[in-house]
Coordinates of C-alpha atoms in Angstrom, one line a residue:
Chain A
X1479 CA 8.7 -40.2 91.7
X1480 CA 12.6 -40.1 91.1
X1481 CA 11.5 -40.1 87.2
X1482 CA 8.9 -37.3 87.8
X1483 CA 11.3 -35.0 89.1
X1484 CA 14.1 -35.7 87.0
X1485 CA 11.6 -34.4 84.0
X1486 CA 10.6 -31.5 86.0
X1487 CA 14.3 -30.8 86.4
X1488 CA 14.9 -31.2 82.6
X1489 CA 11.9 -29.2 81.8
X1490 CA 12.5 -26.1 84.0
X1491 CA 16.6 -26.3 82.3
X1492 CA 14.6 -26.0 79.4
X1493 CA 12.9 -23.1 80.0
X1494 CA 15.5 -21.2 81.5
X1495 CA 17.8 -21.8 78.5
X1496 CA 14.9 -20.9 76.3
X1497 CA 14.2 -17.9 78.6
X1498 CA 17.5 -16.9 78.4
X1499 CA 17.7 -16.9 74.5
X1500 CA 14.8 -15.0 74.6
X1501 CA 16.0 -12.2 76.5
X1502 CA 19.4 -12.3 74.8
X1503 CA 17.8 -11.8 71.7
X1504 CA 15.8 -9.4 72.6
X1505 CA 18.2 -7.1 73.9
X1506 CA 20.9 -7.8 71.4
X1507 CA 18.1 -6.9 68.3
X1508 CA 17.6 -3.4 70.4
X1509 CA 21.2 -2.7 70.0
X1510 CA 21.6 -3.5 66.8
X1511 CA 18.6 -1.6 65.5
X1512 CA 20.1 1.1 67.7
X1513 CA 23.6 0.9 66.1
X1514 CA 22.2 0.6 62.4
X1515 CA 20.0 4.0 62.9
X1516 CA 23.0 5.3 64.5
X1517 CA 25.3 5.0 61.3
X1518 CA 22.9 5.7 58.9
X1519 CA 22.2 9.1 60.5
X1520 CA 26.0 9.5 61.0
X1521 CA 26.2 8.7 57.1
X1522 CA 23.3 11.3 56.7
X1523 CA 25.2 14.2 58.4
X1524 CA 28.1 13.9 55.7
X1525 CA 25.1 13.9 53.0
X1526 CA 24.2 17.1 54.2
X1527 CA 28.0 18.3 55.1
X1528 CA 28.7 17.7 51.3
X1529 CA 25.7 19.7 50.5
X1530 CA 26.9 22.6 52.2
X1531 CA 30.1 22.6 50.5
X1532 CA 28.4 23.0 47.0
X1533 CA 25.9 25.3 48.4
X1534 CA 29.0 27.8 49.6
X1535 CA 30.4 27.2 46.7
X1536 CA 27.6 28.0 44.2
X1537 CA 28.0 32.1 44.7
X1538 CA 32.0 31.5 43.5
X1539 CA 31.0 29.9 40.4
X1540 CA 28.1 32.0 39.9
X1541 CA 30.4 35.4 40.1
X1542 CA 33.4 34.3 38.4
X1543 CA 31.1 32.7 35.4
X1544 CA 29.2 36.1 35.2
X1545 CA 32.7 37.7 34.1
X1546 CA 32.3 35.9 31.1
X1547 CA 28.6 35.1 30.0
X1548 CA 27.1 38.4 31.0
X1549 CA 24.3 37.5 28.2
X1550 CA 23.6 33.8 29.7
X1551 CA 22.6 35.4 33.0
X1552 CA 18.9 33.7 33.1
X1553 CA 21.1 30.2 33.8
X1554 CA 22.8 32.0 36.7
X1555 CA 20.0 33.4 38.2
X1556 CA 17.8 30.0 38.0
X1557 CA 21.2 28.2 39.8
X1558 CA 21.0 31.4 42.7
X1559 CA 17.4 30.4 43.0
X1560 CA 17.5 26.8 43.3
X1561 CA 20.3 27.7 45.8
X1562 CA 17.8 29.5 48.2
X1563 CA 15.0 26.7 47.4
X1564 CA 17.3 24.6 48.4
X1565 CA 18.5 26.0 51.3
X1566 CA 14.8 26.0 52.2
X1567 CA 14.5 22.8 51.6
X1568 CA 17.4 21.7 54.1
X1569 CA 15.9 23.6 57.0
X1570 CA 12.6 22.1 56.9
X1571 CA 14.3 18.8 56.9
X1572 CA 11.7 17.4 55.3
X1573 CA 14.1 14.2 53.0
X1574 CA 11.3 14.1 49.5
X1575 CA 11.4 18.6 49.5
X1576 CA 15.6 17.9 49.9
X1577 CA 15.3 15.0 47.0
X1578 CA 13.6 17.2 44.9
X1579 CA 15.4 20.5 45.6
X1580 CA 18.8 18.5 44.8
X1581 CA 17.3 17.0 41.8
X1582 CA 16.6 20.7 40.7
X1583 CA 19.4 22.1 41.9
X1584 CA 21.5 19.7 39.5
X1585 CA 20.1 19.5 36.2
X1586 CA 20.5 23.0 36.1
X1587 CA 24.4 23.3 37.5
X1588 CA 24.7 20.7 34.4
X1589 CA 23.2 23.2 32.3
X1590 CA 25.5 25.6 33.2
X1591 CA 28.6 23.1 32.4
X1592 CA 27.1 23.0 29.0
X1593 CA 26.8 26.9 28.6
X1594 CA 30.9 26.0 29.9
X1595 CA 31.4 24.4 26.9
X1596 CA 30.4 27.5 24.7
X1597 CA 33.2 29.5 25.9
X1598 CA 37.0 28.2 25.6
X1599 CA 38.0 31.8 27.3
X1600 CA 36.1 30.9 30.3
X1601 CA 37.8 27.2 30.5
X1602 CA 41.0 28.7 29.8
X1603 CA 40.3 30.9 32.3
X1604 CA 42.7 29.8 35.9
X1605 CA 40.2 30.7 38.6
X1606 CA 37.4 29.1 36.4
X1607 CA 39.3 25.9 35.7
X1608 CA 40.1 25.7 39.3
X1609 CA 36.2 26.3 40.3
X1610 CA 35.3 23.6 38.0
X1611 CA 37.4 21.2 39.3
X1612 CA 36.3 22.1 43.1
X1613 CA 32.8 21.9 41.7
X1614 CA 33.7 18.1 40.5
X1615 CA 35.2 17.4 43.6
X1616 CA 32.2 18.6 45.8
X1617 CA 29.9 16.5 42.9
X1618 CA 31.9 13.5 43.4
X1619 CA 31.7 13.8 47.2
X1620 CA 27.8 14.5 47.2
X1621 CA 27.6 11.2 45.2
X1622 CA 29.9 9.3 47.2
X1623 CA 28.1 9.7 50.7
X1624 CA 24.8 9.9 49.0
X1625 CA 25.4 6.0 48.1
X1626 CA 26.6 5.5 51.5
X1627 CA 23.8 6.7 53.0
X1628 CA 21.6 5.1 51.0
X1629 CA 23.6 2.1 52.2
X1630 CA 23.5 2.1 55.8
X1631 CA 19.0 3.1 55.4
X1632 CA 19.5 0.1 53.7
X1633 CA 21.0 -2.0 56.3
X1634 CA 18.9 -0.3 58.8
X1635 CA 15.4 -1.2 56.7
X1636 CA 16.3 -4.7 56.0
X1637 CA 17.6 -5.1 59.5
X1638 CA 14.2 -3.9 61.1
X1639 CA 11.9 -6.1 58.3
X1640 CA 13.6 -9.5 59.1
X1641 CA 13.4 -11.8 61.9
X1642 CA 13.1 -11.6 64.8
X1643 CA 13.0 -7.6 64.5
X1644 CA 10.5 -7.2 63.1
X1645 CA 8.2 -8.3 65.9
X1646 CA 9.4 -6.1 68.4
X1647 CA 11.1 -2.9 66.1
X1648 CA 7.7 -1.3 65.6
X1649 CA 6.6 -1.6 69.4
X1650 CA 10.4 0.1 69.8
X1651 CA 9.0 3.2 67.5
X1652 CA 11.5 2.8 64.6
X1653 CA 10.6 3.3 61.5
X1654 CA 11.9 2.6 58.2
X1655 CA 14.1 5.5 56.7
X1656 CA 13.5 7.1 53.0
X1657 CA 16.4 6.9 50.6
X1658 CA 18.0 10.0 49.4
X1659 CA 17.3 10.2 46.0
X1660 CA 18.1 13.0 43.4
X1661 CA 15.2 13.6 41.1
X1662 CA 14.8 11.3 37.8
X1663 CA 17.3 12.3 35.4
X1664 CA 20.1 13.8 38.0
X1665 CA 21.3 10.4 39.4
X1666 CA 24.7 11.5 37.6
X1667 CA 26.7 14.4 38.7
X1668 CA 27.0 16.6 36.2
X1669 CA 29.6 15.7 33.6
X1670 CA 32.6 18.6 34.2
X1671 CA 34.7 19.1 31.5
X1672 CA 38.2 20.1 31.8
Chain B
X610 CA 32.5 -10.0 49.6
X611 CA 35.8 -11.6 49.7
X612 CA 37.9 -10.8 46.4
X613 CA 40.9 -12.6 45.6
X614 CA 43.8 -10.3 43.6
X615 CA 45.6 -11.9 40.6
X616 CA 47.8 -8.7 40.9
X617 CA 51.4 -9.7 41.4
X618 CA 51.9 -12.4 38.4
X619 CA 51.2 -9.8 35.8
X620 CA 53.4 -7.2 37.2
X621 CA 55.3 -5.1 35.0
X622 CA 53.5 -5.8 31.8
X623 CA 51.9 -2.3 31.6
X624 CA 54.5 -0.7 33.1
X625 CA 58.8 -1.3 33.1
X626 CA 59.7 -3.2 35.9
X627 CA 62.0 -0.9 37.1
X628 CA 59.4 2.4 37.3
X629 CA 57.7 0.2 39.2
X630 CA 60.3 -0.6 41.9
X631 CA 61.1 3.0 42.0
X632 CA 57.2 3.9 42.9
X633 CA 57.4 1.1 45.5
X634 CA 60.3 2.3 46.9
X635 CA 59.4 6.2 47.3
X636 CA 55.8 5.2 48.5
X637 CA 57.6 2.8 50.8
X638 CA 59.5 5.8 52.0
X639 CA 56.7 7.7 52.5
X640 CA 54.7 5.2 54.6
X641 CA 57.9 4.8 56.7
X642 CA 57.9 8.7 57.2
X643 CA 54.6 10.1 57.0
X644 CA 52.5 7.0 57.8
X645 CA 50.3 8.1 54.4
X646 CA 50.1 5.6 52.1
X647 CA 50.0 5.8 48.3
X648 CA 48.5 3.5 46.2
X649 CA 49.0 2.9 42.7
X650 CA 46.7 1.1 40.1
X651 CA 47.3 0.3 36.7
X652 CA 44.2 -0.9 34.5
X653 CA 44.4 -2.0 30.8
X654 CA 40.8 -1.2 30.2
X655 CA 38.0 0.1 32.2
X656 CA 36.0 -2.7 31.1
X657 CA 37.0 -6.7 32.0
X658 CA 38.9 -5.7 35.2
X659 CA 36.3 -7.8 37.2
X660 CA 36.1 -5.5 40.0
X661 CA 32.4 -5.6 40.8
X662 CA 30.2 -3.6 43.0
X663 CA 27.7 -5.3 45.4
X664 CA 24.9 -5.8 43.5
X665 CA 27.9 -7.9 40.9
X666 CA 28.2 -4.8 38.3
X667 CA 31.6 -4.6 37.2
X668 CA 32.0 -0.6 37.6
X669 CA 32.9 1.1 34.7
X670 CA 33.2 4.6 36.3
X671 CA 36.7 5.7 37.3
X672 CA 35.5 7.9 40.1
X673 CA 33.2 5.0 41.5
X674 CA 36.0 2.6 40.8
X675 CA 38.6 4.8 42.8
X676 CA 36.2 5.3 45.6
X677 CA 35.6 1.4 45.7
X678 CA 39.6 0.4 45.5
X679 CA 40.2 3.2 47.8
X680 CA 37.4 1.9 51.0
X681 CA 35.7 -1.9 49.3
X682 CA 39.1 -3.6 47.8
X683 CA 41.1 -6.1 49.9
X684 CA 44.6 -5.5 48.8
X685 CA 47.7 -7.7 49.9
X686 CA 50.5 -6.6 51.8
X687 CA 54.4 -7.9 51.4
X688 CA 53.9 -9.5 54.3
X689 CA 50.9 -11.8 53.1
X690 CA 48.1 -10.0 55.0
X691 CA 45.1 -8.7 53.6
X692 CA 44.1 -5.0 54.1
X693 CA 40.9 -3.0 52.7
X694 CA 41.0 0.6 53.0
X695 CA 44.3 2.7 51.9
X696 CA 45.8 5.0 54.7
X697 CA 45.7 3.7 58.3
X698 CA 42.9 3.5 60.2
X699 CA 41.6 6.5 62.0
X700 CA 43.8 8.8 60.1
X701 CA 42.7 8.1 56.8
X702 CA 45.8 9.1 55.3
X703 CA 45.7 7.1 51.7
X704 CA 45.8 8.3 48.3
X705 CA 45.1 6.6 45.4
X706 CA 46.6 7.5 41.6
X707 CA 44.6 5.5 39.2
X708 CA 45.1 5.1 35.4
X709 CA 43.3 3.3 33.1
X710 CA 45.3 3.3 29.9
X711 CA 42.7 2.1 26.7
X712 CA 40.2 4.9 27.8
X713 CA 43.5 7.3 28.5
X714 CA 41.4 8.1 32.0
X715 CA 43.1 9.2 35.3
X716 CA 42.0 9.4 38.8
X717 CA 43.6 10.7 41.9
X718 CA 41.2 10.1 44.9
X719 CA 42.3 11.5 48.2
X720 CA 41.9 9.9 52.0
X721 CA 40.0 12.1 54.4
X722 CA 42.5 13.2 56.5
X723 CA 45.0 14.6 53.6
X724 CA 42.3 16.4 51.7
X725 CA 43.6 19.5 54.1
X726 CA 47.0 19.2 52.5
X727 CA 46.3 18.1 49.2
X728 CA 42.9 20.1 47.7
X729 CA 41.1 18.9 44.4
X730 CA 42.6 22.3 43.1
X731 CA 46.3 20.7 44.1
X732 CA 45.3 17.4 42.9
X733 CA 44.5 18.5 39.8
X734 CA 47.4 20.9 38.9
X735 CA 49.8 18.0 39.9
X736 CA 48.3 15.7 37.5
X737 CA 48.4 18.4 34.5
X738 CA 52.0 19.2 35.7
X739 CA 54.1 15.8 36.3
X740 CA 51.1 12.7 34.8
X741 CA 49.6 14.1 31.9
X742 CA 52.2 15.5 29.7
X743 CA 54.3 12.5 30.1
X744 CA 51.3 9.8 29.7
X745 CA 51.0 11.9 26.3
X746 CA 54.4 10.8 25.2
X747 CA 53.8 7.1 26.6
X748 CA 56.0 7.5 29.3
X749 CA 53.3 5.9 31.6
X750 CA 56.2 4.9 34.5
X751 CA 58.2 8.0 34.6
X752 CA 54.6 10.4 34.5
X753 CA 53.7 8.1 37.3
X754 CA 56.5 7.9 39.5
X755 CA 56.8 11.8 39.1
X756 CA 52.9 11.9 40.1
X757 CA 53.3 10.0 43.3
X758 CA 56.9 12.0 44.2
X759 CA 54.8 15.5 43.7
X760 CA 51.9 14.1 46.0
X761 CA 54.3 12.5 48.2
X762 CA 55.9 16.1 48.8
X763 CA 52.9 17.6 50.0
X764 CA 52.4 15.0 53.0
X765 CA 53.7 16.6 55.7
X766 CA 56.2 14.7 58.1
X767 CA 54.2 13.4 61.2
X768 CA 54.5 9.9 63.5
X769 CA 56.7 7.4 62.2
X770 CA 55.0 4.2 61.1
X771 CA 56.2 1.1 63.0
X772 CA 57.7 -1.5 60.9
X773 CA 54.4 -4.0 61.5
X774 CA 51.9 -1.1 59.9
X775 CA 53.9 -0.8 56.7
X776 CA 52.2 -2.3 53.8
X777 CA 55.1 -2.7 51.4
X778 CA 53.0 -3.3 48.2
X779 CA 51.6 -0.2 47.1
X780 CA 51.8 -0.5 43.0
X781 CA 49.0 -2.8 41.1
X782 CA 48.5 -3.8 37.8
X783 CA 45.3 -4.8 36.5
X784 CA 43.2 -6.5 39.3
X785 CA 41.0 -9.4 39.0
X786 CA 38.3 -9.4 41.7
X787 CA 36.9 -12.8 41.7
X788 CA 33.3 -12.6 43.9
X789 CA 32.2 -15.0 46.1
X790 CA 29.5 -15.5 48.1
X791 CA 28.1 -12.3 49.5
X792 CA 27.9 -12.2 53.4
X793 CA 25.3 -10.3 55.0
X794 CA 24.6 -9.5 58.1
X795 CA 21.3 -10.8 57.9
X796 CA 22.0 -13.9 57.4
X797 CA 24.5 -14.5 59.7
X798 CA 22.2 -13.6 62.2
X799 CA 19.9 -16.4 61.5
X800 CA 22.1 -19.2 60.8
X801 CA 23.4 -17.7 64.2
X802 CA 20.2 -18.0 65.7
X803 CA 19.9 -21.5 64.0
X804 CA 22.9 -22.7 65.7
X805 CA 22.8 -21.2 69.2
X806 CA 18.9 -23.7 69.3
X807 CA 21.2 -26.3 68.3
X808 CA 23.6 -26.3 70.7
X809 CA 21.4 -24.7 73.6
X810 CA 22.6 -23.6 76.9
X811 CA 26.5 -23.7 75.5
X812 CA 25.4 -20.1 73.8
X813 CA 23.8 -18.7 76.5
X814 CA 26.2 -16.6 77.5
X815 CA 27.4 -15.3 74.2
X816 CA 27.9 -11.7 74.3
X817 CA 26.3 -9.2 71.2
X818 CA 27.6 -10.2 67.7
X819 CA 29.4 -7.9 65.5
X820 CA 30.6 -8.4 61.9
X821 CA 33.4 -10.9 61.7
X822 CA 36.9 -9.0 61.4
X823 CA 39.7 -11.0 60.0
X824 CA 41.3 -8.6 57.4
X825 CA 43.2 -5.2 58.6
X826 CA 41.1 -1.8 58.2
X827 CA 42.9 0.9 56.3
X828 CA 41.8 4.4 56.1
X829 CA 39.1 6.0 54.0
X830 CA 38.2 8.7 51.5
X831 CA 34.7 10.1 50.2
X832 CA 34.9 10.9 46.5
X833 CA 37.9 14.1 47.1
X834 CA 40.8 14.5 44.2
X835 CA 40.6 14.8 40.7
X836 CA 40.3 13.0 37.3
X837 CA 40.7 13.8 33.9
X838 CA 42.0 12.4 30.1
X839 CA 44.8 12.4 29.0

């Protein structure tokens, strides 16, 4: 009798401890999922604050270049284009129409730093100079928190595919989050040359 | 990632001893004044630094590079202490001049919080003014020292650093990152859960884990400043 109780003891210690791991982990997976979305949609709002700086600063390079390559215009007006596509593309919020739109919108402001090369007036030029080298700034920025972002989704993905999340993340409703990738062939900011 | 730096024992070879005590100093000056912190790194190359990113690339890119000393690289203090991040946290007040003389490559990357007072645009005509001209001529100590005095100016006088926040060390010559076993977070938390079944009901009560600290967190930038050739 003695014995039998002593194991019952033992056994219900058991369980609570167990119990109590169980609900530990539970609630300490929830906040960690929590806290990994968190920062990877922190780390997405400086994507997007980045990508507001080049768009504003598209029309300065636009009209100062124009000065100088009055007969390169069609480059121009494709880079004012892709500016509104893009700006589309940021309020539908939809993260593969923003890839692609970024993707577009980069290849051709490399083009234009080729055209660039064509004219030693233009890179002599103060205001242009300056321009390029807040363009390459704002570049250097987009590709900074774009890796960071890309980052913390991957934190956050791994994080909700392992154990023990991944029994309970989906019941939760979070899902995994799409990198932020540039299209093919515009990975690199464009090359600025000074 | 833990690195270790092999920074100190070739000190001065690319650059006189004594430019180098005179950018110590002034940035030591600064610190003590502003609170910013400047940060000056010398490369040989490039290539064969050994700084590596996380998938074990060495990184080739100066930009990438600064960005990666700037927030990533655990840097030594005169005291002994290990900090990652130039600038102090929260104001992210760092800046980092970084030259890497074979590819005749410079970089000045710029902490969130002084991109206010020091713009690409400033960045930039500082580096053709005072570093470029005078790495031209091989004066690679005096174009520096100038560099980090015409930065320094800009940083306007706030909050006095305390004597315990002052890094000391703020000049280094070729570093040697030496990787070691990655850490993830992952992981941890399943050799955690490993060991809390172990030793049962002593865990119980352990409250939510976060990443292990251990080293000092400096400030942090986001790609800002300029680079060029020389």
């Amino acid at each position: 009798m003695n014995k039998l109780s002593l194991i019952f003891v033992i056994i219900v210690v058991i369980a609570l401890i167990v119990g109590g791991i169980f609900v530990w982990l539970y609630f300490s997976t929830y906040n960690n999922v929590v806290g990994l979305e968190g920062a990877a949609d922190a780390q997405w709002a400086q994507v997007e604050q980045e990508l507001q700086r080049r768009y504003d600063l598209i029309p300065n390079v636009v009209n100062a270049s124009k000065l100088y390559i009055d007969y390169e215009g069609s480059v121009l007006e494709e880079i004012t284009r892709l500016r509104s596509q893009w700006a589309a593309a940021s309020q539908s919020g939809n993260v593969d129409s923003i890839n692609n739109a970024t993707g577009e919108l980069e290849s051709s402001l490399s083009r234009l730093l080729v055209v660039f090369e064509n004219y030693p007036e233009l890179k002599a030029s103060q205001i242009v100079g300056d321009l390029l080298v807040v363009l390459e700034g704002t570049e250097n920025r987009i590709s900074t928190e774009r890796m960071r972002y890309n980052e913390a989704v991957r934190d956050y993905n791994v994080f909700i595919k392992s154990f023990p999340g991944n029994f309970w993340v989906s019941n939760w409703g979070f899902e995994s989050k799409a990198y932020f990738e540039a299209k093919v062939g515009a990975e690199e900011p464009p090359p600025v040359p000074l | 990632m833990l690195f270790s730096i092999v920074a100190l024992s070739v000190r001065g070879s690319l650059v006189p001893i004594e430019w180098v005590d005179e950018i110590e100093y002034y940035a030591l000056l600064v610190d003590q004044d502003t609170s910013a912190e400047i940060v000056v790194v010398v490369l040989q190359s490039l290539s064969g630094h050994g700084v590596t990113d996380q998938e074990g690339n060495e990184i080739s890119d100066i930009v990438q590079l600064g960005v990666y000393i700037f927030n990533d690289l655990p840097m030594e203090t005169y005291d002994g202490a290990t900090v990652v991040g130039i600038g102090k946290e929260g104001k992210d007040n760092g800046l980092l001049v970084l030259i890497a003389i074979e590819e005749r490559q410079w970089r000045i990357e710029i902490g969130y919080g002084l991109e206010g007072e020091i713009t690409d645009i400033e960045s930039n005509r500082i580096a053709q003014e005072y570093l470029i001209p005078q790495l031209s001529q091989g004066k690679i100590g005096e174009g520096l020292y100038d560099t980090v005095v015409a930065l320094g100016q800009q940083i306007p006088i706030s909050g006095q650093t305390s004597p315990g926040e002052v890094r000391g060390t703020y000049y280094y010559e070729q570093e040697l990152g030496i990787e070691e076993t990655p850490f993830r977070e992952t992981e941890w938390f399943i050799w955690l859960v490993i060991i809390i079944l172990i030793l049962l009901g002593v865990s119980v009560g352990t409250p939510v884990f976060r990443r292990s600290g251990g080293r000092g967190r400096g400030g942090r930038s986001g790609g800002g400043g300029s680079k060029g050739r020389w």
